[in-house]
XYZ file of C-alpha atoms in Angstrom:
488
model
C -26.766 -36.571 18.874
C -24.620 -33.481 18.358
C -20.875 -33.977 18.366
C -18.708 -31.914 20.671
C -15.641 -30.109 19.346
C -13.187 -27.907 21.198
C -11.265 -25.229 19.333
C -7.954 -23.993 20.710
C -7.523 -20.242 20.227
C -9.873 -17.510 19.027
C -8.076 -15.881 16.106
C -9.761 -15.286 12.762
C -9.340 -18.875 11.534
C -10.716 -20.314 14.762
C -13.683 -17.922 14.768
C -14.395 -18.760 11.140
C -14.296 -22.508 11.791
C -16.456 -22.172 14.901
C -19.233 -20.590 12.838
C -19.163 -23.220 10.089
C -19.075 -26.102 12.566
C -21.879 -24.678 14.695
C -23.985 -24.185 11.569
C -23.537 -27.909 10.847
C -24.846 -28.833 14.283
C -21.672 -29.314 16.302
C -21.471 -28.262 19.953
C -18.553 -25.857 19.668
C -16.451 -24.586 22.566
C -13.652 -22.099 21.897
C -10.809 -22.025 24.432
C -8.810 -18.781 24.562
C -5.727 -18.534 26.802
C -5.874 -14.718 27.019
C -8.528 -12.556 28.647
C -9.974 -11.222 25.371
C -11.011 -12.893 22.125
C -9.452 -12.363 18.705
C -6.024 -13.969 18.977
C -3.503 -11.560 17.469
C -6.314 -9.204 16.510
C -6.893 -7.888 20.024
C -7.181 -4.260 21.103
C -5.176 -2.007 23.386
C -6.936 0.952 25.008
C -5.356 3.712 27.050
C -6.415 7.237 28.017
C -9.039 7.506 25.288
C -6.809 5.950 22.585
C -7.684 2.672 20.870
C -5.198 0.520 18.927
C -5.520 -2.722 17.025
C -2.709 -4.843 18.475
C -2.301 -6.921 15.343
C -3.768 -6.816 11.810
C -4.395 -3.290 10.559
C -5.023 -3.687 6.789
C -8.452 -4.624 5.441
C -7.820 -6.036 1.963
C -9.795 -8.507 -0.187
C -13.251 -7.364 0.994
C -14.870 -10.016 -1.200
C -13.494 -12.755 1.077
C -15.192 -11.157 4.112
C -18.407 -10.804 2.104
C -18.266 -14.456 1.092
C -17.725 -15.534 4.694
C -20.737 -13.661 6.061
C -22.861 -14.623 3.032
C -22.381 -18.276 3.969
C -24.568 -17.465 6.991
C -27.047 -15.227 5.211
C -25.337 -12.117 6.519
C -23.306 -9.164 5.245
C -20.318 -7.348 6.792
C -22.575 -4.300 7.108
C -24.756 -6.270 9.540
C -21.833 -6.068 11.979
C -19.576 -3.139 11.065
C -19.252 -0.168 8.720
C -16.506 -0.029 6.099
C -14.878 3.097 4.689
C -12.759 2.908 1.543
C -9.535 4.806 2.140
C -8.661 7.563 -0.285
C -5.766 7.493 -0.803
C -5.310 3.834 0.069
C -1.847 4.541 1.461
C 1.257 6.672 1.012
C 4.852 5.580 0.416
C 7.857 7.698 1.410
C 11.108 7.327 -0.524
C 13.033 10.236 0.980
C 12.621 13.637 2.582
C 9.375 15.194 1.353
C 9.394 12.572 -1.429
C 6.343 10.350 -1.443
C 3.659 8.866 -3.667
C 0.029 8.366 -2.696
C -1.808 5.319 -3.982
C -5.227 6.403 -5.152
C -8.428 4.440 -4.610
C -9.025 4.777 -8.356
C -7.237 2.697 -11.012
C -7.186 5.456 -13.610
C -5.437 7.768 -11.151
C -2.917 5.024 -10.371
C -2.158 4.602 -14.073
C -1.698 8.375 -14.345
C 0.657 8.431 -11.346
C 2.761 5.612 -12.821
C 2.972 7.357 -16.185
C 4.088 10.605 -14.559
C 6.795 8.739 -12.649
C 8.010 6.686 -15.636
C 6.884 7.271 -19.204
C 5.359 4.131 -20.698
C 4.878 2.394 -17.354
C 1.080 2.766 -17.355
C 0.830 0.407 -20.333
C 2.975 -2.187 -18.557
C 1.001 -1.750 -15.338
C -2.270 -2.424 -17.172
C -0.857 -5.661 -18.598
C 0.516 -6.617 -15.190
C -2.832 -5.946 -13.475
C -4.765 -7.874 -16.140
C -2.600 -10.867 -15.249
C -3.009 -10.100 -11.521
C -6.807 -9.963 -11.794
C -6.916 -13.209 -13.743
C -4.693 -14.858 -11.130
C -6.846 -13.432 -8.345
C -9.965 -14.954 -9.887
C -8.164 -18.279 -10.307
C -6.824 -18.221 -6.757
C -10.154 -17.366 -5.160
C -12.239 -19.712 -7.320
C -9.914 -22.664 -7.855
C -7.105 -22.764 -5.316
C -7.304 -21.098 -1.922
C -10.417 -22.962 -0.796
C -8.684 -26.334 -1.335
C -7.518 -28.305 1.760
C -3.897 -28.887 0.702
C -4.348 -32.665 0.739
C -3.011 -33.445 -2.740
C -0.842 -31.808 -5.411
C -3.671 -32.535 -7.845
C -5.600 -29.674 -6.243
C -3.300 -27.328 -8.155
C -4.002 -28.974 -11.485
C -6.815 -27.244 -13.359
C -7.044 -26.134 -16.974
C -6.406 -22.594 -15.765
C -3.382 -23.325 -13.577
C -1.778 -25.579 -16.187
C -1.876 -22.626 -18.583
C -0.126 -20.535 -15.939
C 2.397 -23.078 -14.738
C 5.365 -20.907 -15.723
C 4.185 -18.303 -13.201
C 4.890 -20.753 -10.395
C 8.513 -20.977 -11.497
C 9.122 -17.292 -12.093
C 9.056 -14.707 -9.310
C 7.298 -11.470 -8.480
C 10.640 -9.711 -8.683
C 11.341 -10.904 -12.227
C 7.834 -10.082 -13.375
C 7.794 -6.583 -11.891
C 11.245 -5.624 -13.147
C 10.755 -6.954 -16.656
C 9.272 -3.680 -17.895
C 9.415 -1.226 -14.968
C 12.693 0.515 -14.117
C 11.681 3.251 -11.645
C 12.930 2.215 -8.164
C 9.889 3.893 -6.610
C 7.377 2.023 -8.759
C 9.233 -1.247 -8.280
C 8.986 -0.877 -4.502
C 5.263 -0.127 -4.739
C 4.653 -3.225 -6.886
C 6.831 -5.524 -4.777
C 5.428 -4.363 -1.449
C 2.105 -6.331 -1.404
C 3.839 -9.730 -1.350
C 5.222 -8.804 2.058
C 1.732 -9.756 3.256
C 2.618 -13.290 2.126
C 5.658 -13.235 4.356
C 8.436 -13.694 1.815
C 10.894 -11.790 -0.353
C 9.697 -10.811 -3.846
C 12.652 -12.801 -5.195
C 11.289 -15.986 -3.541
C 7.581 -15.481 -4.196
C 6.055 -17.147 -7.285
C 4.874 -14.685 -9.951
C 1.382 -16.200 -9.651
C 1.034 -14.308 -6.376
C 0.847 -11.006 -8.255
C -2.857 -11.372 -7.460
C -1.969 -9.430 -4.305
C -1.387 -6.409 -6.546
C -4.937 -6.723 -7.808
C -6.113 -6.924 -4.206
C -4.215 -3.669 -3.649
C -4.978 -1.565 -6.744
C -8.127 -3.270 -7.984
C -10.086 -3.878 -4.785
C -8.654 -1.072 -2.661
C -7.839 -0.562 0.995
C -10.659 -0.336 3.524
C -11.101 0.475 7.203
C -13.780 -0.871 9.561
C -14.990 1.985 11.743
C -13.790 1.283 15.251
C -10.823 -0.719 13.944
C -10.143 -4.287 12.834
C -11.444 -5.492 16.178
C -14.942 -4.677 14.921
C -14.522 -7.624 12.537
C -13.643 -9.848 15.510
C -16.695 -8.598 17.403
C -18.870 -9.253 14.352
C -17.605 -12.804 13.979
C -18.028 -13.475 17.710
C -21.586 -12.133 17.545
C -22.351 -14.409 14.604
C -20.733 -17.385 16.356
C -22.714 -16.821 19.553
C -25.943 -16.570 17.551
C -25.104 -20.024 16.174
C -24.555 -21.409 19.682
C -20.760 -21.264 20.016
C -19.504 -21.156 23.613
C -16.421 -19.056 24.432
C -14.155 -19.607 27.442
C -11.503 -16.981 28.302
C -8.326 -17.498 30.348
C -8.520 -21.156 29.300
C -4.954 -22.305 28.723
C -4.691 -25.684 26.984
C -1.694 -27.521 28.468
C -2.028 -30.988 26.955
C -3.941 -32.948 24.327
C -4.950 -36.292 25.812
C -5.103 -39.437 23.673
C -5.924 -43.103 24.238
C -3.877 -46.197 23.368
C -5.237 -46.116 19.798
C -4.090 -42.507 19.361
C -7.588 -41.063 19.424
C -8.226 -37.654 20.983
C -10.055 -38.181 24.270
C -9.656 -34.821 25.978
C -7.698 -31.712 26.861
C -5.921 -30.539 29.962
C -7.055 -26.960 30.556
C -5.732 -24.927 33.482
C -4.689 -28.149 35.205
C -8.028 -29.910 34.772
C -8.944 -32.631 32.282
C -12.005 -32.163 30.094
C -13.429 -34.801 27.774
C -13.723 -34.204 24.050
C -13.477 -36.418 20.999
C -12.685 -33.696 18.456
C -10.067 -30.928 18.604
C -9.318 -28.168 16.122
C -6.320 -26.001 16.917
C -6.237 -22.425 15.709
C -3.206 -21.864 17.914
C 0.366 -21.985 16.640
C 0.836 -25.327 14.845
C 4.291 -26.025 16.276
C 3.106 -25.197 19.804
C 0.033 -27.398 19.419
C 2.181 -30.399 18.556
C 4.233 -29.853 21.729
C 0.987 -30.571 23.622
C 1.201 -34.143 22.311
C 3.471 -37.027 23.237
C 6.667 -36.944 21.170
C 5.713 -39.978 19.064
C 2.432 -38.334 18.028
C 4.002 -35.214 16.544
C 3.991 -35.105 12.733
C 6.820 -32.626 12.321
C 10.219 -32.626 14.005
C 12.059 -29.617 15.410
C 14.407 -29.966 12.446
C 11.448 -29.655 10.071
C 10.287 -26.399 11.642
C 13.789 -24.995 11.851
C 14.331 -25.458 8.113
C 11.117 -23.717 7.094
C 11.028 -20.115 5.898
C 8.943 -18.145 8.340
C 7.372 -14.788 7.750
C 8.888 -11.980 9.800
C 8.296 -11.110 13.372
C 7.705 -7.459 14.165
C 8.649 -4.729 16.570
C 5.446 -2.789 17.158
C 4.885 0.507 18.910
C 1.510 1.879 20.000
C 1.986 5.588 20.513
C -0.340 8.280 21.807
C 0.476 11.784 20.526
C -0.834 14.987 22.075
C -1.284 16.622 18.654
C -2.403 15.769 15.129
C 0.345 14.322 12.903
C 0.949 16.018 9.559
C 2.100 14.881 6.104
C 0.963 11.267 6.514
C -1.988 9.099 5.494
C -3.973 6.507 7.429
C -1.439 3.912 6.165
C 2.078 5.219 5.471
C 5.085 3.149 4.387
C 8.678 4.314 4.730
C 10.806 2.793 1.979
C 13.637 5.324 2.090
C 16.267 2.700 2.902
C 17.615 -0.420 1.183
C 14.706 -2.838 0.698
C 16.987 -5.754 -0.231
C 19.365 -5.274 2.697
C 16.489 -5.308 5.175
C 15.099 -8.452 3.529
C 18.484 -10.182 3.786
C 18.647 -9.289 7.478
C 15.286 -10.994 7.955
C 15.645 -14.103 5.797
C 19.292 -14.743 4.903
C 21.350 -13.445 7.808
C 18.913 -12.974 10.707
C 19.799 -9.937 12.785
C 18.453 -6.604 13.896
C 18.181 -4.471 10.731
C 20.909 -1.972 9.948
C 18.515 0.623 8.581
C 14.969 -0.720 8.727
C 12.021 -0.076 6.504
C 8.971 0.628 8.619
C 5.241 1.174 8.431
C 3.065 3.652 10.322
C -0.681 3.652 10.768
C -2.731 6.604 12.011
C -6.298 5.328 12.226
C -7.416 8.537 13.930
C -6.979 10.374 10.611
C -9.929 8.351 9.292
C -11.618 7.153 12.457
C -12.178 9.800 15.115
C -13.085 7.143 17.702
C -9.472 5.924 17.971
C -8.021 9.039 19.652
C -9.249 11.987 21.758
C -9.999 15.171 19.839
C -6.877 16.983 18.686
C -4.673 13.928 19.369
C -3.377 11.080 17.222
C -3.059 7.315 17.629
C 0.124 6.040 15.986
C 0.954 2.397 15.238
C 4.528 1.733 14.037
C 5.845 -1.594 12.727
C 9.371 -2.758 11.895
C 9.626 -6.228 10.258
C 12.215 -8.389 12.042
C 13.736 -11.819 11.705
C 11.897 -14.291 13.954
C 13.876 -15.780 16.817
C 16.343 -12.930 17.294
C 17.272 -11.411 20.648
C 14.629 -9.095 22.083
C 15.453 -6.644 24.886
C 13.947 -3.421 26.192
C 17.177 -1.621 25.297
C 16.939 -2.737 21.664
C 13.275 -1.741 21.483
C 14.110 1.716 22.810
C 17.032 2.099 20.398
C 14.876 1.261 17.393
C 12.014 3.463 18.506
C 14.348 6.446 18.435
C 15.798 5.315 15.100
C 12.466 5.329 13.322
C 11.037 8.389 15.076
C 14.110 10.416 14.150
C 13.689 9.325 10.536
C 9.959 9.912 10.676
C 10.494 13.492 11.797
C 13.031 14.127 9.043
C 11.016 12.497 6.258
C 7.714 14.142 7.130
C 9.246 17.477 8.157
C 7.769 17.791 11.653
C 8.613 17.329 15.329
C 6.750 14.523 17.073
C 9.061 13.028 19.702
C 8.281 15.749 22.243
C 4.571 15.140 21.692
C 4.581 11.458 22.742
C 2.184 10.882 25.631
C 2.949 7.164 25.943
C 4.594 4.377 23.991
C 3.869 0.666 24.402
C 6.022 -1.865 22.545
C 5.361 -5.449 21.435
C 8.050 -7.710 19.969
C 9.451 -11.231 19.580
C 9.190 -12.164 23.263
C 5.574 -10.962 23.408
C 4.588 -12.985 20.338
C 6.019 -16.041 22.069
C 4.386 -15.365 25.432
C 0.994 -14.080 24.267
C 0.455 -16.374 21.269
C 2.923 -19.275 21.721
C 4.265 -18.196 18.343
C 7.123 -20.252 16.879
C 10.293 -18.137 17.209
C 8.012 -15.177 17.842
C 6.935 -14.919 14.195
C 4.129 -12.449 13.507
C 2.569 -13.781 10.296
C 3.164 -17.524 10.060
C 4.969 -19.459 7.344
C 6.008 -17.687 4.156
C 4.294 -18.554 0.872
C 7.356 -19.588 -1.104
C 7.127 -22.116 -3.953
C 8.113 -25.022 -1.680
C 5.687 -23.880 1.032
C 2.562 -23.497 -1.096
C -0.702 -25.447 -0.953
C -0.111 -29.198 -0.327
C 3.494 -28.459 0.730
C 2.344 -26.658 3.891
C 1.657 -28.430 7.224
C -1.489 -30.526 6.977
C -4.891 -29.579 8.376
C -5.600 -33.161 9.462
C -3.133 -34.858 11.788
C -1.714 -38.024 10.273
C -0.916 -39.487 13.698
C -3.803 -38.510 15.977
C -7.381 -39.275 15.035
C -9.792 -36.341 15.248
C -7.087 -33.694 15.653
C -7.150 -30.886 13.098
C -5.356 -27.583 12.536
C -6.267 -24.207 11.077
C -4.529 -20.860 10.718
C -1.512 -19.198 9.189
C 0.891 -22.170 9.319
C -1.389 -24.313 7.190
C -3.339 -23.581 3.986
C -3.815 -21.137 2.432
C -1.274 -19.030 4.400
C -0.663 -15.713 6.181
C -3.145 -12.853 6.393
C -6.665 -12.191 7.651
C -8.598 -13.189 4.497
C -6.625 -16.469 4.236
C -7.421 -17.089 7.916
C -11.160 -16.851 7.213
C -10.677 -19.284 4.344
C -8.546 -21.619 6.463
C -11.342 -21.860 9.023
C -13.804 -22.846 6.326
C -11.446 -25.422 4.788
C -10.711 -27.002 8.168
C -14.383 -27.206 9.130
C -15.258 -28.866 5.806
C -12.492 -31.432 6.262
C -13.699 -32.188 9.809
C -17.271 -32.647 8.633
C -16.146 -34.860 5.745
C -14.092 -37.042 8.098
C -17.002 -37.494 10.512
C -19.433 -38.686 7.867
């Protein structure tokens, strides 16, 4: 007889797990509180413009390939990928920017032109990054975070010093150009922590950047969601929208016996939550929660974000599909996120213009703009502050890229801390989960299997392996394997 399992949420980790569990013969039902699937990776459409509400970078294509291959499929069975050339552009000041090529030799050349001798150091750095990437993908990230022994392999023992050094120290050992340093330190922001707090081992993100390149699914990141949903449905997964889980029901022996959904009780003996971990535990009786409020409060969370989805009535000039604005103090902004949480004095920001690459995301002659400012989670969020910061970055954007855009805004929708809380039940309104610092890596992250409630499991960015879309796909696989192992 097939076992029933209910999955809370429909983000990437939940979709991934649903496919693996259905393949193993489980009756899988996915419960999504919102009216569309995808969790944070939903879409916003308006007047012929299409925006990805959440993730916008497609890195580590091999992880997506591995996921679909597990079901005898390929990404190309569901969506078309274009490699971006250049991968992205970084602004350091007025009319001062560097474009990151899709070709390693061109990247070496660009580094050498910026700082004589740096190409040699970059090659050494990327050799280490590639080796760490291979180790991470083959030996580490697919482990369930159950035991510290998972980290102990002949390869990781040889690299143990990299867990006690930092990205910042490694990057700055031989590179002195502030521009190149910012480019090399930027990828760890995807891990949700400062370069000074991120173990040097995580330089594998630089290989993901330079070595594997930046890609774009035609139609946006939501095409990946649609592909995964299509695969899941072909395997028999059932999806329920507007299904808000209000309580996890247990018996006297602390076994899962059901869920309260939209005020009604449904029976189930297995639950996997792809929703926010902290929120999920609030659905349990106090004595059945593994982690206290004090525990969560002491953890280092990845930033929240202030996002703007902007329709322009003209094409935007002097930018790439992905454009980063690092013309202000990187360290000050980081301190105002992690050390002294507050609205940033002079924020770094990121802009994304998918319509440069993908003509389907904006009407002809117009541009779809996505702007992101990293923020400390849990800070005050008001419409007045959102408006103030929109003008701050647009004024800078105009100056840095030497063009007028403010008068060409057709509409502007914002999304910030309060929305992350309301839409996704996100702890303190964080956008990316828990940072991958040394003390929040692997077995030191919240556990996939509840230690207090039988047959309750977790997946997603607060557990292993961590923040990001590729890790979410991996998390879904890890969680499903642990569930299957525990049922046998």
